[in-house]
Every structure is written in structure tokens, then in C-alpha cells.
mmCIF file with all atom_site columns, C-alpha atoms in Angstrom:
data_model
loop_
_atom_site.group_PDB
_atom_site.id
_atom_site.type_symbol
_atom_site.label_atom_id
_atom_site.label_alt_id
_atom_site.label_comp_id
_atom_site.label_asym_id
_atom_site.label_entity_id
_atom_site.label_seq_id
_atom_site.pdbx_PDB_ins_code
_atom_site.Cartn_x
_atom_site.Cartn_y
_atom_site.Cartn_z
_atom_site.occupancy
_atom_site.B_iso_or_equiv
_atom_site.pdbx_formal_charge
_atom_site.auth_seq_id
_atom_site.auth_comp_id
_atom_site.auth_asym_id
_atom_site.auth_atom_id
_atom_site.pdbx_PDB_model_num
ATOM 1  C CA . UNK A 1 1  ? 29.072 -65.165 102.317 1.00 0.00 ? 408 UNK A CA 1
ATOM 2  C CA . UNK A 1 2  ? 29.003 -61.670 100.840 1.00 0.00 ? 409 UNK A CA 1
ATOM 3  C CA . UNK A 1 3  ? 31.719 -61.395 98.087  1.00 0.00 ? 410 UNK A CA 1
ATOM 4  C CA . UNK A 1 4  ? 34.253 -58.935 99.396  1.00 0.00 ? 411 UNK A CA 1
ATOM 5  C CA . UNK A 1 5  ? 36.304 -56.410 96.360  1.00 0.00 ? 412 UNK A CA 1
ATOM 6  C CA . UNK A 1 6  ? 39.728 -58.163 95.506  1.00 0.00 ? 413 UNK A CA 1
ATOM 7  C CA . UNK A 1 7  ? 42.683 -56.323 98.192  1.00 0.00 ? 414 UNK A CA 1
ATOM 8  C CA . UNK A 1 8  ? 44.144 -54.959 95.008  1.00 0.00 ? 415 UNK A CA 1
ATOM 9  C CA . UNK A 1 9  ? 41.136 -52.709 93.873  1.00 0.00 ? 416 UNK A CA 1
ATOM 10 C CA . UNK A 1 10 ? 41.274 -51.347 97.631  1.00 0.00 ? 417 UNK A CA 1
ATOM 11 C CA . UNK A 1 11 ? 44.742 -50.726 97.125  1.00 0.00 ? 418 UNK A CA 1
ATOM 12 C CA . UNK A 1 12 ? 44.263 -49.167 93.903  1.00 0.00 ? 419 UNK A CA 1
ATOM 13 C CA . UNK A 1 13 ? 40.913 -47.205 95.340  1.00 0.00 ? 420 UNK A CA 1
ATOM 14 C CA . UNK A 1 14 ? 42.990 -46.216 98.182  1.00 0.00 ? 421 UNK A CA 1
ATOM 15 C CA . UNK A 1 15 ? 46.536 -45.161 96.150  1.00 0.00 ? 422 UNK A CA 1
ATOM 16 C CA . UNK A 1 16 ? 44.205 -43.041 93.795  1.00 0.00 ? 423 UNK A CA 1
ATOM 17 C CA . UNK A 1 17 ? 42.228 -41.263 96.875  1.00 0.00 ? 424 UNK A CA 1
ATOM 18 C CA . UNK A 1 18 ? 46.314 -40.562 98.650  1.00 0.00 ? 425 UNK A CA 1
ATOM 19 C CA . UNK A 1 19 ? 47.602 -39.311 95.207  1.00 0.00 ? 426 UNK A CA 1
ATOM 20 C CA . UNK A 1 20 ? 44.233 -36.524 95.111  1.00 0.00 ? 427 UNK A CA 1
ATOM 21 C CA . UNK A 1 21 ? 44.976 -35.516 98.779  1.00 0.00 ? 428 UNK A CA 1
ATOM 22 C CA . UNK A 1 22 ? 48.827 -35.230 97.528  1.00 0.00 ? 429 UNK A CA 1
ATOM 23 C CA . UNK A 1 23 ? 47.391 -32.909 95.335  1.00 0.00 ? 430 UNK A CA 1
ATOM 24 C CA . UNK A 1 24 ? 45.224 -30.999 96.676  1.00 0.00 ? 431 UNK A CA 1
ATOM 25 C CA . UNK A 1 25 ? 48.008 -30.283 99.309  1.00 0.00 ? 432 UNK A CA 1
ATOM 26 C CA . UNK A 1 26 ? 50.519 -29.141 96.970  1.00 0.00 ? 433 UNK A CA 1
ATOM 27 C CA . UNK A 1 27 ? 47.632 -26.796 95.456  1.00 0.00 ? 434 UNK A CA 1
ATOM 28 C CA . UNK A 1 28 ? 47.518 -25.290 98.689  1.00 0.00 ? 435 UNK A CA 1
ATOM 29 C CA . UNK A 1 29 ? 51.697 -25.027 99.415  1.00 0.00 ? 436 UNK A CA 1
ATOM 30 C CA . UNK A 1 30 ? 51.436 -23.763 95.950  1.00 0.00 ? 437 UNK A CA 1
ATOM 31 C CA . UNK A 1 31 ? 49.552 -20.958 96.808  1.00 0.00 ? 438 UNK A CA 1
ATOM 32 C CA . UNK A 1 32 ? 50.886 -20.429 99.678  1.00 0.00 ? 439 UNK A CA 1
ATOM 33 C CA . UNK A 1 33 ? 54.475 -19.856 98.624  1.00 0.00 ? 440 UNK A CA 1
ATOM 34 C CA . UNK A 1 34 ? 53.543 -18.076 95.563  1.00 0.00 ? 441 UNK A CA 1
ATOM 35 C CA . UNK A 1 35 ? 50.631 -16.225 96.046  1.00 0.00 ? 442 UNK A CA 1
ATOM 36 C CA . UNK A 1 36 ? 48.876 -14.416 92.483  1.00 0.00 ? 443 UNK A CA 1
ATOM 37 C CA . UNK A 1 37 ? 49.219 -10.620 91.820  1.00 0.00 ? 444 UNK A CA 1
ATOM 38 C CA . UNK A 1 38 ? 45.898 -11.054 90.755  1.00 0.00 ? 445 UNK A CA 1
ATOM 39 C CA . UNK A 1 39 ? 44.375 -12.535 93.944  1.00 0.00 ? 446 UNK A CA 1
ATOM 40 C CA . UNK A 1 40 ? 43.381 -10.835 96.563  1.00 0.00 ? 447 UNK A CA 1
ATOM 41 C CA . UNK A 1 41 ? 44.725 -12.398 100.248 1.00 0.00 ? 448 UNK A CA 1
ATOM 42 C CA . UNK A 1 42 ? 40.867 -12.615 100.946 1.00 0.00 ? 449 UNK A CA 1
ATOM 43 C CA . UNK A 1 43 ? 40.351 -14.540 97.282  1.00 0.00 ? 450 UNK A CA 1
ATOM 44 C CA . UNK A 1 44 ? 43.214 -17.125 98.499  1.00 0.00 ? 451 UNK A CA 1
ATOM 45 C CA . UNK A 1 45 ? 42.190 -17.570 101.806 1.00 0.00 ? 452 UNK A CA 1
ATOM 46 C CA . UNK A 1 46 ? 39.025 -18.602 100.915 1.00 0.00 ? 453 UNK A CA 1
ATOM 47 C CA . UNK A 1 47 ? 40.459 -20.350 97.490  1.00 0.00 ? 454 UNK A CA 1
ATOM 48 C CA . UNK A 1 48 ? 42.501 -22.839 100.598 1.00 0.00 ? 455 UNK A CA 1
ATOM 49 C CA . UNK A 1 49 ? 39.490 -22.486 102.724 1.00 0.00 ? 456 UNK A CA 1
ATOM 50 C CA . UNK A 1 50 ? 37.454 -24.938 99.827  1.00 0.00 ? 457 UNK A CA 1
ATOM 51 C CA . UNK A 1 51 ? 40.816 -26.954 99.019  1.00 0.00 ? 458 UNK A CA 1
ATOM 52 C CA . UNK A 1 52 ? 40.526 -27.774 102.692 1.00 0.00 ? 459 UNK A CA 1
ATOM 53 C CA . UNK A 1 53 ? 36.515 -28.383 102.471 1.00 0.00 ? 460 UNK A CA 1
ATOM 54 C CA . UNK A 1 54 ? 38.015 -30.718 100.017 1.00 0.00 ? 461 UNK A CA 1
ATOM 55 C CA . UNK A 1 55 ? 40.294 -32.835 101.392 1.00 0.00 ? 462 UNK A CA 1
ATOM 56 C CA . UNK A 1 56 ? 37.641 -33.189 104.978 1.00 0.00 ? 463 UNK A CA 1
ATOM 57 C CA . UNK A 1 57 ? 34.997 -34.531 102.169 1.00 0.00 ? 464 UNK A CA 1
ATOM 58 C CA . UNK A 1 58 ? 37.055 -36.832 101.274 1.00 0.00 ? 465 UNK A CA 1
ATOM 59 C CA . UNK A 1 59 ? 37.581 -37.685 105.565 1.00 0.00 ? 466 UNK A CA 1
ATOM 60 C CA . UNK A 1 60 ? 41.186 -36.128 105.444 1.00 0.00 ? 467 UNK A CA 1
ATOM 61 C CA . UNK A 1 61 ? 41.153 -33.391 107.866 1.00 0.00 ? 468 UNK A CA 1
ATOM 62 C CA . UNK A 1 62 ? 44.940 -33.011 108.373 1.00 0.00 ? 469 UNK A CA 1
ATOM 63 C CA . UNK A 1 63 ? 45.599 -30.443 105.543 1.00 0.00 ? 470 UNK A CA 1
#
């Protein structure tokens, strides 16, 4: 019988992945509602563009 990780480091793997997507999503409502003066609308759409690359790396797609 293969030994299987304890439920609690899953947890822990799994709280630690949610609280990276959490933020990486307010990174990207940040910029959102307050774009820079120094970026360009081009520079922040693709700065959310890779944000979003991001988060579908990490098989979260909903962003």
C-alpha cells in the first residue's frame, strides 16, 4: 500500500495555492480600479494578460 500525504498537508498545500490565487486576483482588481499614470493601457493589459497566464498555470482559469 502506497503511503498517501497526511489530509492536513493537502489542506495546508491546498489553503496556500487558494491564498496565491486570492492574490493574484486582487493584483488584477488592483489594477483595474486604479490604473498607474505611468502605465500605458497596453502595459496593463498585458501586465493582467500574465497575472491571468498565472493563475491558468496554476489550473485556475476563472480569473
Amino acid at each position: 500500500m502506497k503511503h498517501r500525504p497526511s489530509i492536513l498537508v493537502e489542506i495546508s498545500r491546498h489553503h496556500a495555492r487558494r491564498m496565491l490565487d486570492r492574490q493574484i486576483r486582487t493584483e488584477i482588481a488592483v489594477m483595474r480600479r486604479y490604473p498607474q499614470p505611468t502605465y500605458t493601457h497596453e502595459q496593463r493589459a498585458v501586465a493582467i494578460a500574465v497575472l491571468r497566464a498565472e493563475m491558468r498555470k496554476r489550473g485556475k482559469v476563472a480569473a
